[in-house]
Amino acid sequence: MIPAPFDYLAPESVEEVLAALAESGDDAKVLAGGQSLLPVLRLRLNAPEKIIDIGRIPALREIHEDGEYLAIGAMATHDDVLHNALVTEHALLLHKTLVEVADPQIRHRGTVGGALVHADPAGDLGAAALALDAELVIAGPGGATRTVAAKDFFVDIFETAVQDGELLTQIRIPKHTGWRAHYEKFVRVAHQWAIVAVAATVRMDGGTISEARVALTNMGSTPVRAASVERALVGKPATDDGVREAATLAAEGTSPPSDLNGDAAYRKHLAGVLTRRAVLAAAGE
Amino acid sequence: MTATDERPAEQAHEIGTSRTRKEDQHLITGHSTWVDNMVLPGMVHLAILRSPMAHAKITSIDASGARKYPGVVAAFTGADFADTQGNLPCAWPVTPDMVNPGAPSLAVEQVNFAGDAVAVVAARTKAEAVDALESIEVEYDPLPPVLDLEAALADGSTLVHPNTTSNKCYTWVFDSADAGSGASMDDARRDAEVTVTRRFIQQRLSPSYMEPRSTLVQPVDQGVTIWSSTQIPHILRTMLALTLGIPEHKVRAIAPDVGGGFGGKITITPEEVITTLVARRLGKPAKYTETRSETLEAAHHGRAQIQDITITAKQDGTVTGLDVHLTADLGAYLRLITPGIPLLGAFMYPGIYKFPAYHLSCDGVFTTKVPTDAYRGAGRPEATFAIERIMDELAAELKMDPLALRRKNWIAHEEFPFTTVAGLTYDTGNYEAATDKAVELVGWEDLRAEQARRREAKDPVQLGLGVSTFTEMCGIAPSRVLGSLSFGSGGWENASIRMLPTGKVEVVTGISPHGQGHETGFSQIVADRLGIPFDDIEIIHGDTQSSPKGLDTYGSRSLSVGGIAVVKAVDKVIEKARRVAAHMLEASQDDLEFEAGSFSVKGAPGSSVSLPEIAFAVFVAHDLPDGMEPSLNSEATYDPVNFSFPHGTHLCATEVDTETGRVKILKYACVDDVGTPINPLLIDGQVHGGLAQGIAQALYEEAVYDDAGNLVTGTFVDYTLPAAPDLPNFLTDRTVTPSTDNPLGVKGVGEAGTIASTPAVVNAIVDALRPLGINNIQMPCTPERVWRAIQSSGANDQGSAAASTQEHFDSTEGDAQ
Ligand SMILES: Cc1cc2nc3c(=O)[nH]c(=O)nc-3n(C[C@H](O)[C@H](O)[C@H](O)COP(=O)(O)OP(=O)(O)OC[C@H]3O[C@@H](n4cnc5c(N)ncnc54)[C@H](O)[C@@H]3O)c2cc1C
C-alpha cells in the first residue's frame, strides 16, 4: 500500500525537531526507524501531514555510562544495543530481550526509543524497561526535559507519557551489574510478536535468589510488573521446586487480551509457566 | 544433495544430474521481468475499491468525487461495465444441475464477500489512484453473512445469491458399486467388525505466492495484449476472449517472470477482467497490482471442507470400506475450477489401500467468503489427510501399529498395475521400499524408545510419531477422463523444437513455469535426447504468440505431460535428421545409429555426421533428399494415457510441550518415489517447499473470518506463514520406481510434499497425546488448541477423556473465527 501524502522534514538537532513539532501540533509524527510507523502509514491507519525524521541527529544514537546509570540514546537501533558491551555488562536483560526482537533486518532499522514510544503491548522492550526500573528522558517545547520512571511511562495501548510536541531522547537504566537475566518469549512462528513473554533478571547468592525483577509482555494494555512473584522469589533456591510456587503468582491482577493466538485464560496460564522457565533460565545463565 | 555444474568432457548424461537452475541467473541478478515493473507509454495505474461488508445490497454508489481527484483519468463502478463485463468463467460444471449464479468482476447490485470489487480508479500514478478511492461514496444495505457451512445448507438460511433457491451448488456422488469398481458400502457397513468415524476440518488457506498478482493490459487494434502474473496464459487468452467477446486471435497473453503461484494463479481473476475493461474503455495501457492485503482478502483461498469419514474393517485389520461425505465451502462465486477441487481429491481417498467398497458424496456450498479454488495439491491434500488420519485412528482402535496396519492393506509392489476401488489404475509403485527406507532414515525404532522413555518419566515434553504413506494423482490429465468428469478442457500438452542453423536449439513449450525450474529440467532432457550441450538449448514459454499452443502449469503436469510432449517433438526432429544424415553419408537410414548427437553408419567407424552439421545442411538446403522440406523443426501434442501416481512415505516426530501446548517438529523424514529423477536438486526444491506448505497447514496457517464475515487474517502479522526458522531440517531421500505410462518414466513432484506432510504432522501430535484419550486436534494445531485438548482430557483419565476432548473441539470449532 501507499501512504497518504505527507511533508517530510529531516532536522539535524533536537532543538529543530522540537521547534518543528511545536509548529505542527498533532499533525506531525516523528519518524525513528519506521518499523512500526511505516506499516501504520501504508495500511492508512494514520495519515499525518508531516513526518519529522530524527535519524540525522548523531547525539540521539549514543550509548554511554553516566555514573550509576547506563544512558541509551532514543535512536540507538536494536542492533546497536544488542551488540553493545556496556549493555551486556550492566543491563543483561535488555540484551537478552533484544535477541528475541524481530529479525536482523528489522533490528538494524528499529530503535529502542521508537519501540518504547510505540508502546505496543506485544512489543518486547517495555517489559525489560520496567523490570530494570528504566527512566525515560523526554524533551518538550523549548527544550525543557523531564524524566519519567518506566512504571509511569506506559499509559495504555499505544500510549505513553510522551505528549504531542515532545520527544523521547534517552533511556536511562540503573546499572544491574552482575545480575543474570532471561527473556522467555512465546510465539507460534519465529517472526511473530509475543503471545506472552516474561522478562526476568535475578541477583544470585550462590544457588539462592537474593533479588528478582520480573515483568510480563502482552498481559495487559501495558507491560506489567509481577511484583508478588519478585517478592516470593527472594531467598528461594533456583530449582524447579523452589521457583514453581512463586511463578504461579505471575498472572495475578493481569487482564490479558483474547485474540487468534489465545484467549485471556490461556495467556494467564502461560504467564505462570513462562515465568518459572524465565527465572530458572536466568538463574542458570 | 550437492549441486554441480561440472561434467566430464565426453558426453555425459544430463538426466539425473543435480544442475543448478539456469533461470536463476536472471532471477537473482535483478534482470527479471515482473509485471509490476513494466511501464508502457501513457499507462494508467488502477486501484480497486473493495466491499467492507461480507454481504450487502449496493443501494447507491457515486464515483464522481474520485473523478475530480488530481491525476485521476477515470473512475468506474459496476454499473459502467454491467453490459460488457460478462461473468467470470467456471470451466467445470461438475454435475448437469450444478447452480452457477454468475460472477461479475465488478459487483453491480450486491456484494457477496468482504473484498468484492465495487469500483476502480485509473490515475496517472498508483498513489493518486489509491488516494482517490477515498472519494468514492457507496451506501450498503447489509444482509446477514452466510458463514457456517451446515447452517448455510439448512432450510431457511439466508441465500448468498438472490437468484438461487438454495446455497447448495451441487451434490456429486461416487459409489464403487454403481461404478462397477467395487462392492457396496452399505454391505461393508453392515458386515463391519470395526467401524471408526471422524470429522476432520480442512481450514481455509491462502496460497501465499511471493509475487502478488499483477496485470498490465495494452489495447491493440480490436484486441489486447495482456501481461499477467498467471500460471495459465493460454487459458487466460481463450477465456478472456470468451468472457469479453474479443476475437481470440486478437488476444495475446503473456506470463513473464511469475513469482510463484501454488494454484493461486490458475484462475481468471476479476482483476484481469477489470484491467482489460478499463484499458479498452480508455484506449490506454492500464496496470493493476494487488497489495499483500488484497491477496489475502480477495484472491482465492484453498481447502475449506468439512470431512465426515467412516472406515470399516475386520478385527485383523483388513479394511473393508470407506465412506466419505464432504461439505465443501465454495465461497461467494465459482472461479475457474472451484466446484471441481473436491473432485480432484474424490478419487484419492482410498489412497494406497485395497478397499473393497467406497462411497463419496460432496455438497458444494456457497458462503459469503472469498471464493475457493486450487491451492497446491487441490483436493488431494484433503483426501490424503483424511485417509492417513483415519488409518491411524483405526490402528489405535485395533491397538495395531500404524505401520503394520498400512502394510497389511496397501497394494504390494508385485500387484501393479492395480485398479483401485475408485477406478484409477496405478501403473507402478513400491510402498514397501519407500517405507523401509523412511523408517531407517528417521530412526523409527530409536524414536519409539525415546517416546516410551518420556511417557514413563511423565516428561512434560512428550513425543509423538506420525505416519503418512501417500500417493496422489497428478500429471493432469488424459483428455478422455477429463471429458468424463465434465471438465471444460483437455489435458494434452504441446511442444515444438526449432533447430537453428548453428546447431542451437529452441524448445517451445505450452507449459508456463513460475518458479519450478522447468527451463533447467527441460534443457537436460533435450540435451540428452539430441546430444546437444545443455547451454545450447533455449526454452521458450509463457507468451501465446511465441508458444501458441498449450494448457499451462498446474497439477504437477509440466514434466509428466509437457516434458513428454518435448520428447515426442525431439524424436520427430531425429527422424527428419536421420533422412538427411542417410543422404549425406550415402547410407541407408536403417543402417544409421544416432548417439551423442551424431549419426554414424553401423560398423563403419569414422563415417558420421553431427546434428549441427545436419542443421546447417538443412538451413542452406543445397543438397537435401528429393522431396524433403528444408526443415527439421517438429511439433508434438501429447495426450497422457494416464494420470501420474507418485508416492512416498513421510514420517514425523513431534515434541508436544504439555505445559504450553506448543508443538515442535523434532525430526521429519520422507522418501518420495517420483519415478525417474531428471534433476534431483529440483526435486528436493519441490519437496522442501511442499513440506513447508503442508506442515504450515498442520501447525500454522488459517484464513479466519469473524462473525460479521470480515477476514481477520488480513496481513502476514495474523496469517502466520512459517519461515525457515520454524521448520525442521528435512531428511529427504528417494526410491525410483519408473512410471510405465511415459517414455521418461517420470512422475509428478510439484505437489507431493504438500499432499503428504499434513497428516504426518497431525498424526504425530495425536500420537503424543493419545494416552490422554485425545484422538483429534483441529488444524492448525495451535498451542492453545493443543493445550485445551490436554486440559479437557483430564490428564491421565483415559477413555472418558476422549469423548470430552472430541466434544470440546466440536463445540469450539468456530473458536478462532
Ligand atoms: C516485521 C516486524 C516484526 C517486528 N517484531 C517485533 C518484535 O518481535 N518485538 C518487538 O518488540 N518489536 C517488533 N517490531 C517492531 C520494532 O521493534 C520497531 O522497530 C519498533 O516497534 C518501533 O521502532 P522504530 O524505531 O521503527 O519506530 P517508528 O516506527 O519510526 O516509530 C514508532 C512510533 O514511535 C514514535 N516515535 C519514535 N521515536 C520517537 C521518539 N524518540 N520520541 C517520540 N516519539 C517517537 C513515532 O512517531 C511512531 O509513532 C517488529 C516490526 C516489524 C516490521
PDB file of N, CA and C in Angstrom, chain A residues 76-110:
ATOM      1  N   ALA A  76      19.251   4.840  19.213  1.00  0.00           N
ATOM      2  CA  ALA A  76      20.106   3.650  19.103  1.00  0.00           C
ATOM      3  C   ALA A  76      19.240   2.523  18.539  1.00  0.00           C
ATOM      4  N   THR A  77      19.749   1.855  17.543  1.00  0.00           N
ATOM      5  CA  THR A  77      18.935   0.783  16.964  1.00  0.00           C
ATOM      6  C   THR A  77      18.984  -0.445  17.863  1.00  0.00           C
ATOM      7  N   HIS A  78      18.020  -1.340  17.656  1.00  0.00           N
ATOM      8  CA  HIS A  78      18.023  -2.595  18.408  1.00  0.00           C
ATOM      9  C   HIS A  78      19.375  -3.278  18.255  1.00  0.00           C
ATOM     10  N   ASP A  79      19.907  -3.221  17.045  1.00  0.00           N
ATOM     11  CA  ASP A  79      21.167  -3.910  16.784  1.00  0.00           C
ATOM     12  C   ASP A  79      22.331  -3.237  17.520  1.00  0.00           C
ATOM     13  N   ASP A  80      22.333  -1.898  17.533  1.00  0.00           N
ATOM     14  CA  ASP A  80      23.367  -1.165  18.288  1.00  0.00           C
ATOM     15  C   ASP A  80      23.393  -1.651  19.732  1.00  0.00           C
ATOM     16  N   VAL A  81      22.219  -1.708  20.334  1.00  0.00           N
ATOM     17  CA  VAL A  81      22.128  -2.014  21.759  1.00  0.00           C
ATOM     18  C   VAL A  81      22.459  -3.486  22.005  1.00  0.00           C
ATOM     19  N   LEU A  82      21.960  -4.321  21.103  1.00  0.00           N
ATOM     20  CA  LEU A  82      22.186  -5.765  21.236  1.00  0.00           C
ATOM     21  C   LEU A  82      23.676  -6.084  21.301  1.00  0.00           C
ATOM     22  N   HIS A  83      24.460  -5.359  20.528  1.00  0.00           N
ATOM     23  CA  HIS A  83      25.890  -5.681  20.446  1.00  0.00           C
ATOM     24  C   HIS A  83      26.769  -4.743  21.259  1.00  0.00           C
ATOM     25  N   ASN A  84      26.172  -3.991  22.157  1.00  0.00           N
ATOM     26  CA  ASN A  84      26.961  -3.058  22.959  1.00  0.00           C
ATOM     27  C   ASN A  84      27.439  -3.746  24.242  1.00  0.00           C
ATOM     28  N   ALA A  85      28.751  -3.706  24.476  1.00  0.00           N
ATOM     29  CA  ALA A  85      29.335  -4.427  25.617  1.00  0.00           C
ATOM     30  C   ALA A  85      28.865  -3.842  26.949  1.00  0.00           C
ATOM     31  N   LEU A  86      28.665  -2.528  27.006  1.00  0.00           N
ATOM     32  CA  LEU A  86      28.188  -1.909  28.250  1.00  0.00           C
ATOM     33  C   LEU A  86      26.809  -2.443  28.609  1.00  0.00           C
ATOM     34  N   VAL A  87      25.999  -2.600  27.606  1.00  0.00           N
ATOM     35  CA  VAL A  87      24.641  -3.104  27.839  1.00  0.00           C
ATOM     36  C   VAL A  87      24.700  -4.528  28.370  1.00  0.00           C
ATOM     37  N   THR A  88      25.516  -5.351  27.746  1.00  0.00           N
ATOM     38  CA  THR A  88      25.624  -6.738  28.192  1.00  0.00           C
ATOM     39  C   THR A  88      26.125  -6.796  29.628  1.00  0.00           C
ATOM     40  N   GLU A  89      27.019  -5.871  29.965  1.00  0.00           N
ATOM     41  CA  GLU A  89      27.589  -5.902  31.314  1.00  0.00           C
ATOM     42  C   GLU A  89      26.614  -5.368  32.374  1.00  0.00           C
ATOM     43  N   HIS A  90      25.916  -4.295  32.047  1.00  0.00           N
ATOM     44  CA  HIS A  90      25.127  -3.617  33.086  1.00  0.00           C
ATOM     45  C   HIS A  90      23.615  -3.783  32.949  1.00  0.00           C
ATOM     46  N   ALA A  91      23.187  -4.291  31.836  1.00  0.00           N
ATOM     47  CA  ALA A  91      21.736  -4.464  31.652  1.00  0.00           C
ATOM     48  C   ALA A  91      21.503  -5.690  30.784  1.00  0.00           C
ATOM     49  N   LEU A  92      21.978  -6.825  31.311  1.00  0.00           N
ATOM     50  CA  LEU A  92      21.937  -8.072  30.541  1.00  0.00           C
ATOM     51  C   LEU A  92      20.522  -8.389  30.052  1.00  0.00           C
ATOM     52  N   LEU A  93      19.530  -8.039  30.845  1.00  0.00           N
ATOM     53  CA  LEU A  93      18.143  -8.344  30.468  1.00  0.00           C
ATOM     54  C   LEU A  93      17.765  -7.673  29.136  1.00  0.00           C
ATOM     55  N   LEU A  94      18.266  -6.452  28.955  1.00  0.00           N
ATOM     56  CA  LEU A  94      17.958  -5.748  27.705  1.00  0.00           C
ATOM     57  C   LEU A  94      18.589  -6.488  26.517  1.00  0.00           C
ATOM     58  N   HIS A  95      19.807  -6.930  26.728  1.00  0.00           N
ATOM     59  CA  HIS A  95      20.492  -7.706  25.687  1.00  0.00           C
ATOM     60  C   HIS A  95      19.707  -8.977  25.366  1.00  0.00           C
ATOM     61  N   LYS A  96      19.333  -9.679  26.422  1.00  0.00           N
ATOM     62  CA  LYS A  96      18.614 -10.950  26.217  1.00  0.00           C
ATOM     63  C   LYS A  96      17.268 -10.715  25.541  1.00  0.00           C
ATOM     64  N   THR A  97      16.663  -9.605  25.837  1.00  0.00           N
ATOM     65  CA  THR A  97      15.368  -9.299  25.235  1.00  0.00           C
ATOM     66  C   THR A  97      15.535  -8.996  23.750  1.00  0.00           C
ATOM     67  N   LEU A  98      16.561  -8.226  23.442  1.00  0.00           N
ATOM     68  CA  LEU A  98      16.727  -7.799  22.046  1.00  0.00           C
ATOM     69  C   LEU A  98      17.030  -8.962  21.106  1.00  0.00           C
ATOM     70  N   VAL A  99      17.636 -10.007  21.647  1.00  0.00           N
ATOM     71  CA  VAL A  99      17.883 -11.190  20.819  1.00  0.00           C
ATOM     72  C   VAL A  99      16.567 -11.698  20.226  1.00  0.00           C
ATOM     73  N   GLU A 100      15.491 -11.484  20.992  1.00  0.00           N
ATOM     74  CA  GLU A 100      14.192 -12.032  20.599  1.00  0.00           C
ATOM     75  C   GLU A 100      13.341 -11.053  19.797  1.00  0.00           C
ATOM     76  N   VAL A 101      13.836  -9.855  19.553  1.00  0.00           N
ATOM     77  CA  VAL A 101      13.026  -8.866  18.837  1.00  0.00           C
ATOM     78  C   VAL A 101      13.169  -9.077  17.330  1.00  0.00           C
ATOM     79  N   ALA A 102      12.075  -9.370  16.678  1.00  0.00           N
ATOM     80  CA  ALA A 102      12.002  -9.422  15.218  1.00  0.00           C
ATOM     81  C   ALA A 102      13.186 -10.169  14.615  1.00  0.00           C
ATOM     82  N   ASP A 103      13.749  -9.653  13.531  1.00  0.00           N
ATOM     83  CA  ASP A 103      14.853 -10.319  12.838  1.00  0.00           C
ATOM     84  C   ASP A 103      15.965  -9.302  12.578  1.00  0.00           C
ATOM     85  N   PRO A 104      17.114  -9.766  12.090  1.00  0.00           N
ATOM     86  CA  PRO A 104      18.246  -8.841  11.944  1.00  0.00           C
ATOM     87  C   PRO A 104      17.929  -7.610  11.086  1.00  0.00           C
ATOM     88  N   GLN A 105      17.168  -7.785  10.019  1.00  0.00           N
ATOM     89  CA  GLN A 105      16.848  -6.623   9.168  1.00  0.00           C
ATOM     90  C   GLN A 105      16.125  -5.554   9.985  1.00  0.00           C
ATOM     91  N   ILE A 106      15.118  -5.994  10.710  1.00  0.00           N
ATOM     92  CA  ILE A 106      14.314  -5.032  11.469  1.00  0.00           C
ATOM     93  C   ILE A 106      15.120  -4.461  12.621  1.00  0.00           C
ATOM     94  N   ARG A 107      15.966  -5.282  13.199  1.00  0.00           N
ATOM     95  CA  ARG A 107      16.791  -4.781  14.314  1.00  0.00           C
ATOM     96  C   ARG A 107      17.800  -3.740  13.845  1.00  0.00           C
ATOM     97  N   HIS A 108      18.153  -3.786  12.596  1.00  0.00           N
ATOM     98  CA  HIS A 108      19.081  -2.776  12.088  1.00  0.00           C
ATOM     99  C   HIS A 108      18.412  -1.439  11.832  1.00  0.00           C
ATOM    100  N   ARG A 109      17.110  -1.408  11.720  1.00  0.00           N
ATOM    101  CA  ARG A 109      16.413  -0.132  11.498  1.00  0.00           C
ATOM    102  C   ARG A 109      15.639   0.321  12.734  1.00  0.00           C
ATOM    103  N   GLY A 110      14.984  -0.624  13.385  1.00  0.00           N
ATOM    104  CA  GLY A 110      14.140  -0.273  14.525  1.00  0.00           C
ATOM    105  C   GLY A 110      14.973   0.269  15.676  1.00  0.00           C
TER     106      GLY A 110
END
